[in-house]
Coordinates of C-alpha atoms and ligand atoms in Angstrom, one line a residue:
M14 CA -0.1 -0.1 -0.2
D15 CA 1.2 3.5 -0.8
W16 CA 0.4 5.2 2.4
A17 CA 1.6 8.6 1.1
T18 CA -1.1 8.6 -1.5
F19 CA -3.6 7.3 0.9
I20 CA -2.9 10.3 3.3
S21 CA -3.0 13.0 0.3
D22 CA -6.4 11.7 -0.3
L23 CA -7.2 12.7 3.3
N24 CA -7.0 16.4 2.4
G25 CA -5.4 17.4 5.7
I26 CA -7.3 15.1 8.2
E27 CA -4.7 14.8 11.3
V28 CA -2.4 11.5 10.6
I29 CA -0.1 9.8 12.7
T30 CA 2.6 7.7 11.3
A31 CA 5.4 7.7 14.0
L32 CA 5.7 4.0 14.7
P33 CA 5.8 4.0 18.3
Q34 CA 2.9 5.8 18.5
V35 CA 0.8 3.8 15.9
A36 CA 2.0 0.8 18.0
K37 CA 0.7 2.4 21.3
L38 CA -2.6 3.2 19.7
S39 CA -3.0 -0.2 18.3
E40 CA -3.3 -1.9 22.0
D41 CA -5.9 -2.1 24.5
Y42 CA -5.8 -4.5 27.6
F43 CA -5.8 -7.7 26.4
R44 CA -2.9 -8.4 28.3
F45 CA -5.1 -9.1 31.0
S46 CA -5.5 -12.5 29.4
P47 CA -2.7 -14.9 29.1
I48 CA -4.4 -16.4 26.4
L49 CA -4.7 -13.4 24.3
E50 CA -1.3 -11.8 25.2
P51 CA 0.6 -14.2 22.8
I52 CA -2.0 -14.1 19.9
L53 CA -2.2 -10.2 19.8
N54 CA 1.1 -8.8 20.9
G55 CA 2.7 -7.0 17.9
K56 CA -0.6 -6.5 16.0
V57 CA -0.2 -3.1 14.8
G58 CA -2.0 -0.7 12.4
D59 CA 0.0 1.2 9.5
I60 CA -1.5 4.6 10.3
V61 CA -3.8 6.3 12.8
V62 CA -6.0 9.0 11.6
R63 CA -7.8 11.5 14.0
P64 CA -11.1 12.9 12.2
A65 CA -12.5 15.7 14.1
S66 CA -15.8 15.4 12.6
E67 CA -18.5 13.2 10.7
A68 CA -17.6 14.7 7.3
E69 CA -14.0 13.8 8.2
V70 CA -14.8 10.3 9.0
L71 CA -16.8 10.0 5.8
Q72 CA -13.4 11.1 3.9
V73 CA -11.6 8.5 5.5
A74 CA -14.2 5.7 4.5
R75 CA -14.2 7.0 1.0
A76 CA -10.2 6.6 1.1
C77 CA -10.5 3.1 2.6
V78 CA -12.9 1.8 0.2
K79 CA -11.0 3.4 -2.6
Y80 CA -7.8 1.5 -1.6
Q81 CA -9.3 -1.6 0.1
V82 CA -7.9 -0.5 3.5
P83 CA -8.8 -2.5 6.7
L84 CA -10.4 0.2 9.2
T85 CA -10.4 -0.2 12.9
V86 CA -12.2 2.1 15.3
R87 CA -10.4 3.3 18.7
G88 CA -12.0 5.2 21.4
S89 CA -9.7 5.0 24.5
G90 CA -8.4 1.6 24.1
T91 CA -9.5 0.2 27.5
G92 CA -11.0 -2.6 26.0
N93 CA -10.1 -6.0 27.5
Y94 CA -10.2 -8.3 24.6
G95 CA -8.2 -6.8 21.6
Q96 CA -11.6 -5.3 20.4
C97 CA -9.7 -2.4 19.0
V98 CA -6.4 -4.2 18.2
P99 CA -6.2 -4.5 14.1
L100 CA -5.6 -8.2 13.2
H101 CA -4.6 -6.9 9.6
G102 CA -3.0 -3.5 9.8
G103 CA -4.6 -0.6 8.1
V104 CA -6.1 2.3 9.6
I105 CA -6.8 3.0 13.2
L106 CA -9.6 5.6 13.4
D107 CA -9.0 7.5 16.6
I108 CA -12.3 9.0 17.4
T109 CA -11.3 11.0 20.5
K110 CA -11.3 14.3 18.9
M111 CA -15.0 13.9 18.2
Q112 CA -16.2 14.9 22.0
A113 CA -19.0 17.4 21.3
V114 CA -22.3 17.3 23.5
R115 CA -24.9 18.2 20.9
W116 CA -27.9 18.8 23.2
L117 CA -28.8 17.7 26.6
K118 CA -32.1 17.5 28.4
P119 CA -33.7 16.1 31.4
G120 CA -33.4 12.3 30.9
L121 CA -31.6 12.4 27.3
A122 CA -28.2 13.3 25.6
C123 CA -27.1 13.5 22.2
V124 CA -23.0 13.3 21.9
E125 CA -20.1 12.4 19.8
P126 CA -18.6 9.5 20.4
G127 CA -15.2 10.4 21.6
I128 CA -16.4 12.2 24.5
K129 CA -15.2 10.5 28.0
L130 CA -18.1 9.3 30.1
A131 CA -17.1 11.4 33.0
A132 CA -17.0 14.6 30.9
L133 CA -20.3 13.7 29.9
D134 CA -21.4 13.1 33.4
K135 CA -20.0 16.4 34.5
K136 CA -22.0 18.2 31.9
A137 CA -25.2 16.3 32.6
Q138 CA -24.8 16.9 36.5
E139 CA -25.3 20.8 35.5
I140 CA -28.7 19.8 34.8
G141 CA -29.2 17.3 37.8
W142 CA -28.9 14.3 35.5
E143 CA -26.0 11.6 35.1
T144 CA -25.4 8.5 32.7
R145 CA -27.3 5.5 33.8
M146 CA -24.4 3.3 34.1
V147 CA -20.5 3.6 33.6
P148 CA -17.5 1.3 33.4
S149 CA -15.0 1.4 36.3
T150 CA -12.8 3.1 33.4
V151 CA -15.5 6.4 33.5
R152 CA -12.5 8.6 33.6
T153 CA -10.7 7.5 30.6
A154 CA -13.6 5.4 28.2
T155 CA -15.3 7.0 25.5
V156 CA -19.2 6.8 25.3
G157 CA -18.9 5.4 21.7
G158 CA -16.2 2.6 22.9
F159 CA -18.6 1.7 25.7
I160 CA -21.5 1.1 23.6
A161 CA -19.5 -0.7 20.8
G162 CA -17.0 -2.7 23.4
G163 CA -18.6 -2.5 26.9
S164 CA -21.3 -4.1 28.6
G165 CA -22.5 -2.2 31.9
G166 CA -21.0 -1.3 35.0
I167 CA -21.5 1.0 38.0
G168 CA -25.4 2.0 37.8
S169 CA -26.3 -1.6 36.5
I170 CA -27.9 -2.4 39.7
M171 CA -30.7 0.1 38.8
Y172 CA -30.8 0.4 35.2
G173 CA -29.6 -2.9 33.9
Q174 CA -27.2 -3.5 31.0
L175 CA -26.4 -1.5 27.8
R176 CA -28.0 -4.3 25.7
D177 CA -31.2 -4.0 27.6
R178 CA -34.1 -1.9 25.4
G179 CA -34.1 1.8 26.3
N180 CA -30.6 1.9 27.4
L181 CA -29.2 3.2 23.8
R182 CA -31.8 5.3 21.8
A183 CA -30.0 6.3 18.7
V184 CA -27.2 6.4 16.7
R185 CA -25.6 7.6 13.5
V186 CA -23.2 5.4 11.6
V187 CA -20.7 5.9 8.6
T188 CA -20.6 2.8 6.4
L189 CA -17.8 1.6 4.0
E190 CA -19.8 0.8 0.9
D191 CA -18.6 1.9 -2.6
T192 CA -20.2 5.4 -1.7
P193 CA -20.1 6.0 2.0
R194 CA -23.1 7.7 3.8
A195 CA -24.1 8.2 7.3
I196 CA -27.3 6.3 8.4
A197 CA -29.5 7.0 11.3
L198 CA -30.7 4.2 13.6
R199 CA -33.1 4.7 16.0
G200 CA -35.7 2.3 18.4
D201 CA -34.8 -1.3 18.4
D202 CA -32.6 -0.8 15.2
V203 CA -29.6 0.6 17.2
Q204 CA -29.3 -3.3 18.2
R205 CA -27.4 -3.7 14.9
V206 CA -24.4 -1.8 15.9
N207 CA -24.8 -2.2 20.1
H208 CA -21.9 -4.1 21.1
A209 CA -20.4 -4.9 17.8
Y210 CA -17.0 -4.0 18.1
G211 CA -17.0 -1.6 15.4
V212 CA -17.6 -4.3 12.6
N213 CA -20.5 -2.8 11.1
G214 CA -20.4 0.8 10.9
I215 CA -18.4 3.9 12.4
I216 CA -20.5 5.3 15.3
T217 CA -20.6 9.3 14.8
E218 CA -23.2 10.2 17.0
L219 CA -25.2 8.6 20.0
E220 CA -28.3 9.3 21.9
I221 CA -28.3 7.9 25.4
P222 CA -30.7 8.3 28.3
L223 CA -29.7 9.5 31.8
A224 CA -30.5 9.0 35.3
P225 CA -31.4 11.6 37.9
A226 CA -28.0 12.6 39.6
Y227 CA -28.1 11.5 43.2
P228 CA -25.3 12.6 45.8
W229 CA -23.4 9.2 46.0
A230 CA -21.9 8.5 49.4
E231 CA -19.3 5.6 49.4
A232 CA -19.0 2.7 52.1
I233 CA -16.8 -0.3 52.5
V234 CA -18.4 -3.2 54.8
T235 CA -16.2 -5.8 56.0
F236 CA -17.3 -9.2 57.0
A237 CA -15.9 -12.2 58.9
D238 CA -17.4 -14.6 56.0
F239 CA -17.7 -14.5 52.2
M240 CA -21.2 -15.9 52.1
T241 CA -22.7 -13.2 54.5
A242 CA -21.1 -10.5 52.6
A243 CA -22.8 -12.3 49.3
R244 CA -26.2 -12.4 51.1
F245 CA -25.7 -8.8 52.3
G246 CA -24.9 -7.8 48.8
Q247 CA -28.1 -9.6 47.6
A248 CA -30.5 -8.1 50.2
L249 CA -29.0 -4.7 49.7
S250 CA -29.6 -5.2 45.9
N251 CA -33.2 -6.3 46.3
C252 CA -34.1 -3.3 48.8
D253 CA -36.0 -1.1 46.8
G254 CA -36.1 1.6 49.6
I255 CA -32.6 2.4 49.5
I256 CA -31.1 3.8 46.1
K257 CA -27.7 2.5 45.4
K258 CA -25.4 2.5 42.5
M259 CA -22.9 0.1 43.2
V260 CA -22.8 -3.4 45.0
S261 CA -19.5 -5.0 44.7
I262 CA -18.3 -8.0 46.9
H263 CA -15.0 -9.2 47.4
A264 CA -13.5 -12.5 48.8
T265 CA -10.6 -12.3 50.7
P266 CA -7.5 -12.2 49.6
I267 CA -8.8 -9.9 46.9
P268 CA -9.1 -6.7 49.4
S269 CA -5.4 -7.4 50.2
Y270 CA -4.6 -6.3 46.2
F271 CA -6.2 -2.9 47.2
A272 CA -3.0 -1.1 48.3
A273 CA -4.9 2.2 48.8
L274 CA -7.5 0.6 51.0
R275 CA -5.5 -1.7 53.0
S276 CA -5.3 0.5 55.8
Y277 CA -9.2 0.4 56.6
I278 CA -9.8 -3.5 55.7
L279 CA -8.5 -5.7 58.3
D280 CA -6.4 -9.0 56.8
G281 CA -8.2 -11.9 56.1
A282 CA -11.9 -9.8 56.0
H283 CA -14.2 -9.9 53.0
C284 CA -15.6 -6.8 51.9
A285 CA -18.5 -4.9 50.2
L286 CA -17.7 -1.6 48.2
I287 CA -20.9 0.4 48.0
L288 CA -22.0 3.6 46.2
V289 CA -25.4 4.8 48.1
S290 CA -27.5 7.9 48.0
E291 CA -26.4 10.1 50.6
A292 CA -30.0 10.5 51.9
D293 CA -30.3 6.8 52.3
L294 CA -27.4 6.1 54.5
D295 CA -29.6 5.7 57.5
P296 CA -31.5 2.5 56.2
F297 CA -28.2 1.6 54.6
R298 CA -26.6 1.2 58.2
A299 CA -29.4 -0.5 59.5
L300 CA -29.3 -3.1 56.8
V301 CA -25.5 -3.6 57.4
G302 CA -26.4 -4.0 61.1
E303 CA -28.8 -6.9 60.5
Y304 CA -26.2 -8.7 58.5
G305 CA -23.3 -8.1 61.3
G306 CA -21.1 -6.0 58.9
N307 CA -18.6 -3.5 60.1
I308 CA -18.4 -0.3 58.3
C309 CA -15.0 0.6 58.1
Y310 CA -14.9 3.3 55.6
E311 CA -17.7 6.0 54.8
K312 CA -17.2 9.2 52.8
N313 CA -20.1 11.5 52.1
A314 CA -21.1 12.6 48.6
Q315 CA -18.7 15.9 48.8
D316 CA -15.8 13.9 50.1
A317 CA -16.4 11.1 47.7
N318 CA -15.8 13.4 44.8
K319 CA -12.2 14.1 46.0
G320 CA -9.5 11.5 45.5
T321 CA -10.0 8.0 44.3
S322 CA -13.4 6.8 44.1
L323 CA -14.4 3.2 45.3
V324 CA -15.5 2.8 41.6
E325 CA -11.8 2.4 40.7
F326 CA -11.8 -0.8 42.7
S327 CA -14.8 -2.3 41.1
W328 CA -15.8 -4.2 38.3
N329 CA -12.4 -4.8 36.1
H330 CA -10.7 -2.5 38.0
T331 CA -10.4 -5.3 40.5
T332 CA -8.6 -7.4 38.3
L333 CA -6.1 -4.3 37.5
H334 CA -5.4 -4.1 41.1
A335 CA -4.9 -8.1 41.3
R336 CA -2.6 -8.0 38.6
S337 CA -0.3 -5.2 39.9
A338 CA 0.2 -7.0 43.0
D339 CA 0.7 -10.4 40.7
P340 CA 0.8 -10.2 37.0
S341 CA 0.2 -14.0 36.6
L342 CA -3.6 -13.3 37.7
T343 CA -6.1 -13.3 35.3
Y344 CA -10.0 -13.2 35.6
L345 CA -13.1 -14.6 34.2
Q346 CA -16.5 -12.8 33.5
S347 CA -19.7 -14.8 34.6
L348 CA -23.4 -14.5 35.0
F349 CA -25.1 -16.4 38.1
P350 CA -28.6 -17.4 37.4
N351 CA -31.6 -16.1 39.5
D352 CA -30.7 -18.0 42.9
P353 CA -31.8 -15.7 45.8
Q354 CA -30.1 -18.0 48.5
L355 CA -26.9 -17.8 46.3
E356 CA -26.5 -21.4 46.8
L357 CA -24.5 -21.7 43.2
V358 CA -22.3 -18.9 44.4
Q359 CA -21.7 -20.7 47.5
H360 CA -20.8 -23.9 45.7
M361 CA -18.5 -22.2 43.3
Y362 CA -16.6 -20.3 46.1
G363 CA -16.2 -23.9 48.1
H364 CA -15.2 -25.8 44.9
F365 CA -12.5 -23.5 43.6
G366 CA -11.4 -22.1 47.0
D367 CA -8.5 -19.8 46.3
E368 CA -7.9 -20.8 42.7
V369 CA -11.1 -18.8 41.4
M370 CA -11.4 -15.6 44.0
M371 CA -14.9 -14.7 44.2
H372 CA -15.7 -10.9 43.1
L373 CA -19.7 -10.2 42.8
E374 CA -20.9 -7.1 41.1
F375 CA -24.6 -7.1 41.3
I376 CA -26.9 -6.0 38.6
R377 CA -30.4 -6.0 37.6
M378 CA -31.7 -8.1 34.8
N379 CA -35.3 -8.2 33.6
G380 CA -36.4 -6.6 37.0
I381 CA -34.3 -9.0 39.2
A382 CA -31.1 -8.4 41.2
I383 CA -28.6 -11.2 40.4
P384 CA -24.9 -11.5 40.8
A385 CA -22.5 -10.9 37.8
A386 CA -19.1 -12.2 38.6
I387 CA -15.5 -11.0 37.4
Q388 CA -13.6 -13.7 39.6
V389 CA -9.9 -13.4 40.0
V390 CA -8.1 -16.5 38.8
R391 CA -4.9 -18.1 39.7
Y392 CA -3.8 -18.9 36.2
S393 CA -1.8 -22.3 35.4
T394 CA -2.4 -23.5 32.0
P395 CA -4.8 -22.8 29.1
E396 CA -6.4 -26.4 29.8
R397 CA -6.9 -25.6 33.3
L398 CA -8.4 -22.2 32.3
N399 CA -11.0 -24.2 29.8
E400 CA -11.8 -26.8 32.6
I401 CA -13.0 -24.1 35.1
I402 CA -15.0 -22.3 32.5
Q403 CA -16.6 -25.7 31.3
Y404 CA -17.2 -26.4 35.1
H405 CA -19.2 -23.3 35.2
E406 CA -21.2 -23.7 32.5
E407 CA -21.9 -27.3 33.3
H408 CA -23.6 -26.1 36.4
G409 CA -25.7 -22.9 34.9
V410 CA -23.4 -19.9 35.2
L411 CA -23.0 -18.1 31.9
I412 CA -19.4 -17.2 31.3
A413 CA -18.5 -14.3 29.0
N414 CA -15.3 -15.6 27.9
P415 CA -12.7 -12.6 28.1
H416 CA -10.1 -14.7 26.8
T417 CA -11.2 -14.5 23.1
Y418 CA -11.3 -11.4 20.8
I419 CA -14.2 -13.2 18.8
L420 CA -17.2 -11.1 19.0
E421 CA -19.7 -14.4 19.2
D422 CA -17.2 -16.4 21.3
G423 CA -17.3 -13.9 24.3
G424 CA -20.6 -12.6 25.6
M425 CA -23.0 -13.4 22.9
K426 CA -22.5 -17.2 22.3
S427 CA -24.6 -17.2 19.1
I428 CA -24.7 -15.7 15.8
N429 CA -26.5 -12.2 15.7
Y430 CA -28.3 -12.3 12.3
E431 CA -29.2 -8.8 12.5
Q432 CA -25.7 -7.6 12.8
L433 CA -24.6 -9.8 10.3
E434 CA -27.2 -8.7 7.8
F435 CA -26.2 -5.0 8.9
K436 CA -22.8 -5.7 8.2
R437 CA -23.5 -7.2 4.7
M438 CA -25.0 -3.8 3.7
V439 CA -22.7 -1.2 5.3
D440 CA -19.2 -3.2 4.8
P441 CA -19.6 -5.1 1.7
Y442 CA -15.9 -5.7 1.4
G443 CA -15.2 -6.8 5.0
L444 CA -13.1 -3.9 5.8
M445 CA -14.2 -2.9 9.4
N446 CA -12.2 -4.5 12.2
P447 CA -11.6 -7.7 10.2
G448 CA -11.2 -11.0 11.9
K449 CA -13.4 -10.1 14.9
M450 CA -16.8 -11.6 13.4
R451 CA -17.3 -15.4 13.2
A452 CA -20.5 -15.4 11.4
W453 CA -19.1 -13.0 8.6
M454 CA -15.6 -15.2 8.4
E455 CA -18.2 -18.4 8.2
V456 CA -20.3 -16.7 5.3
R457 CA -17.2 -15.6 3.4
Ligands
FAD507 P1 -12.1 1.1 22.9 O1 -11.5 0.1 23.8 O2 -11.3 1.9 22.2 O3 -13.1 0.2 21.8 C1 -14.0 -0.8 22.1 C2 -14.6 -1.3 21.1 O4 -15.6 -0.4 20.7 C3 -13.6 -1.7 19.8 O5 -14.1 -2.8 19.0 C4 -13.6 -0.6 18.9 O6 -13.4 -0.7 17.7 C5 -15.1 0.0 19.0 N1 -15.4 1.5 18.9 C6 -14.8 2.4 19.7 N2 -15.5 3.5 19.3 C7 -16.4 3.3 18.3 C8 -17.0 4.1 17.5 N3 -17.2 5.2 17.5 N4 -17.9 3.4 16.4 C9 -17.9 1.9 16.1 N5 -16.8 1.1 17.0 C10 -16.1 1.8 18.0 N6 -16.2 -2.7 30.8 C11 -17.6 -2.6 31.1 O7 -18.4 -2.8 30.2 N7 -17.9 -2.2 32.6 C12 -16.7 -2.1 33.3 O8 -16.9 -1.7 34.4 C13 -15.5 -2.2 32.6 N8 -14.4 -2.2 33.6 C14 -13.1 -2.1 33.1 C15 -12.0 -1.9 34.0 C16 -10.7 -2.1 33.4 C17 -9.5 -1.7 34.5 C18 -10.3 -2.2 32.1 C19 -8.9 -2.0 31.4 C20 -11.6 -2.4 31.0 C21 -12.7 -2.2 31.6 N9 -14.0 -2.4 30.8 C22 -15.3 -2.4 31.4 C23 -13.7 -2.6 29.3 C24 -13.7 -1.1 28.8 O9 -13.5 -0.2 29.7 C25 -15.0 -0.7 28.3 O10 -15.5 -1.5 27.4 C26 -15.1 0.8 27.8 O11 -16.1 1.2 27.5 C27 -14.3 0.9 26.5 O12 -14.2 2.2 25.9 P2 -13.1 2.8 25.1 O13 -13.4 4.2 24.8 O14 -11.6 2.6 25.8 O15 -13.1 1.7 24.0

């Protein structure tokens, strides 16, 4: 490929060609997985292009079609499974210059995809609202990257997951057809590109719903045994009268990996990391008392806004801290079935012991609070990791395998024909993030 000719077709859109920078912008957090690490290591794009508007995205799309060059979209590169790692080189489309808030009104925001979630929250809070859910990477991740590559997070205990109807209202996507264009999708049609790793459209604008902004207080509650901590998590999640945003439960020794919190949590304790409406602290404390927990850390909403938030110890930040202490550790992502007594959680906790350290994140699914889990795993071999996954699946725990970059082999498990059909239309040459969608490769 003659990249100088390609670049001259871009009419002055910002381009990065320096190899170290291109290599850096080709990576995400796939190194959390010992399976993905050797496969994705060294996969780099040829150039990075940084459009500032939808018109510039269209220009890049035209050049990619003309020269038949692969294009991989990148937000902040915090994905965990190499979603934005280019398997076949080509253009990395860095979307982070597109940060505009088009409009905001009570309950709804329209934004460009490169705005960071924290920046959107700040804007929305000016009118008393905030995003319904954010990943623990809220400070760095983009709205577009969260929709295309994420699943849910802090707030999911109230509002479910990104895939749930209502949690994404409209998108505009640029195509890689012979004559690229921008298509507007609304209503259920948004599912064509929701969580599709950017294989079937470059998102250039999104309408996302907002939630009322509460003053979020933070607390750490410790327990002498793990199952009491887990049952407290279920009870708090079920408690309709207490407004909460995060119910994150950790079995020992996970809390020992939280260096910044070590002075609060006694050695050997199991803990719950909680975000709760400051106005609901009294009933919250009463529930803690009922379960014999000990509140060892509490910050009102104003103080919680200063310094490090407990958010950055939850969801996959837990794995980040664990791996900082011991880089040989890895993780799983699971969804336990509705099981109010948490018998399956107890079974897995007892069965695997220290090899699969229990970390639960309660979420709301179809109106019911259930535990998702991002267990920290002591990795030994690929075979053993597969055995652990298989054992969970045989017992009815859904594993969203984080050790694959293939869309269907991760969370979805089956082919999404709606997304495949849409790809057929908008990316007839298969140039978008090639190698990530199994259905497309099989059809080919
Ligand atoms: P990127 O990693 O840049 O991209 C993600 C995917 O989206 C890629 O396939 C990319 O091609 C595609 N994409 C990006 N922008 C566009 C666009 N404009 N149009 C089309 N496709 C696009 N995830 C969660 O869901 N919840 C969590 O709580 C969570 N916690 C995390 C904690 C840590 C420590 C880490 C490392 C990751 C975590 N993640 C979590 C994963 C990741 O942070 C989220 O998925 C995040 O939202 C990705 O945003 P990003 O801007 O970094 O996207």
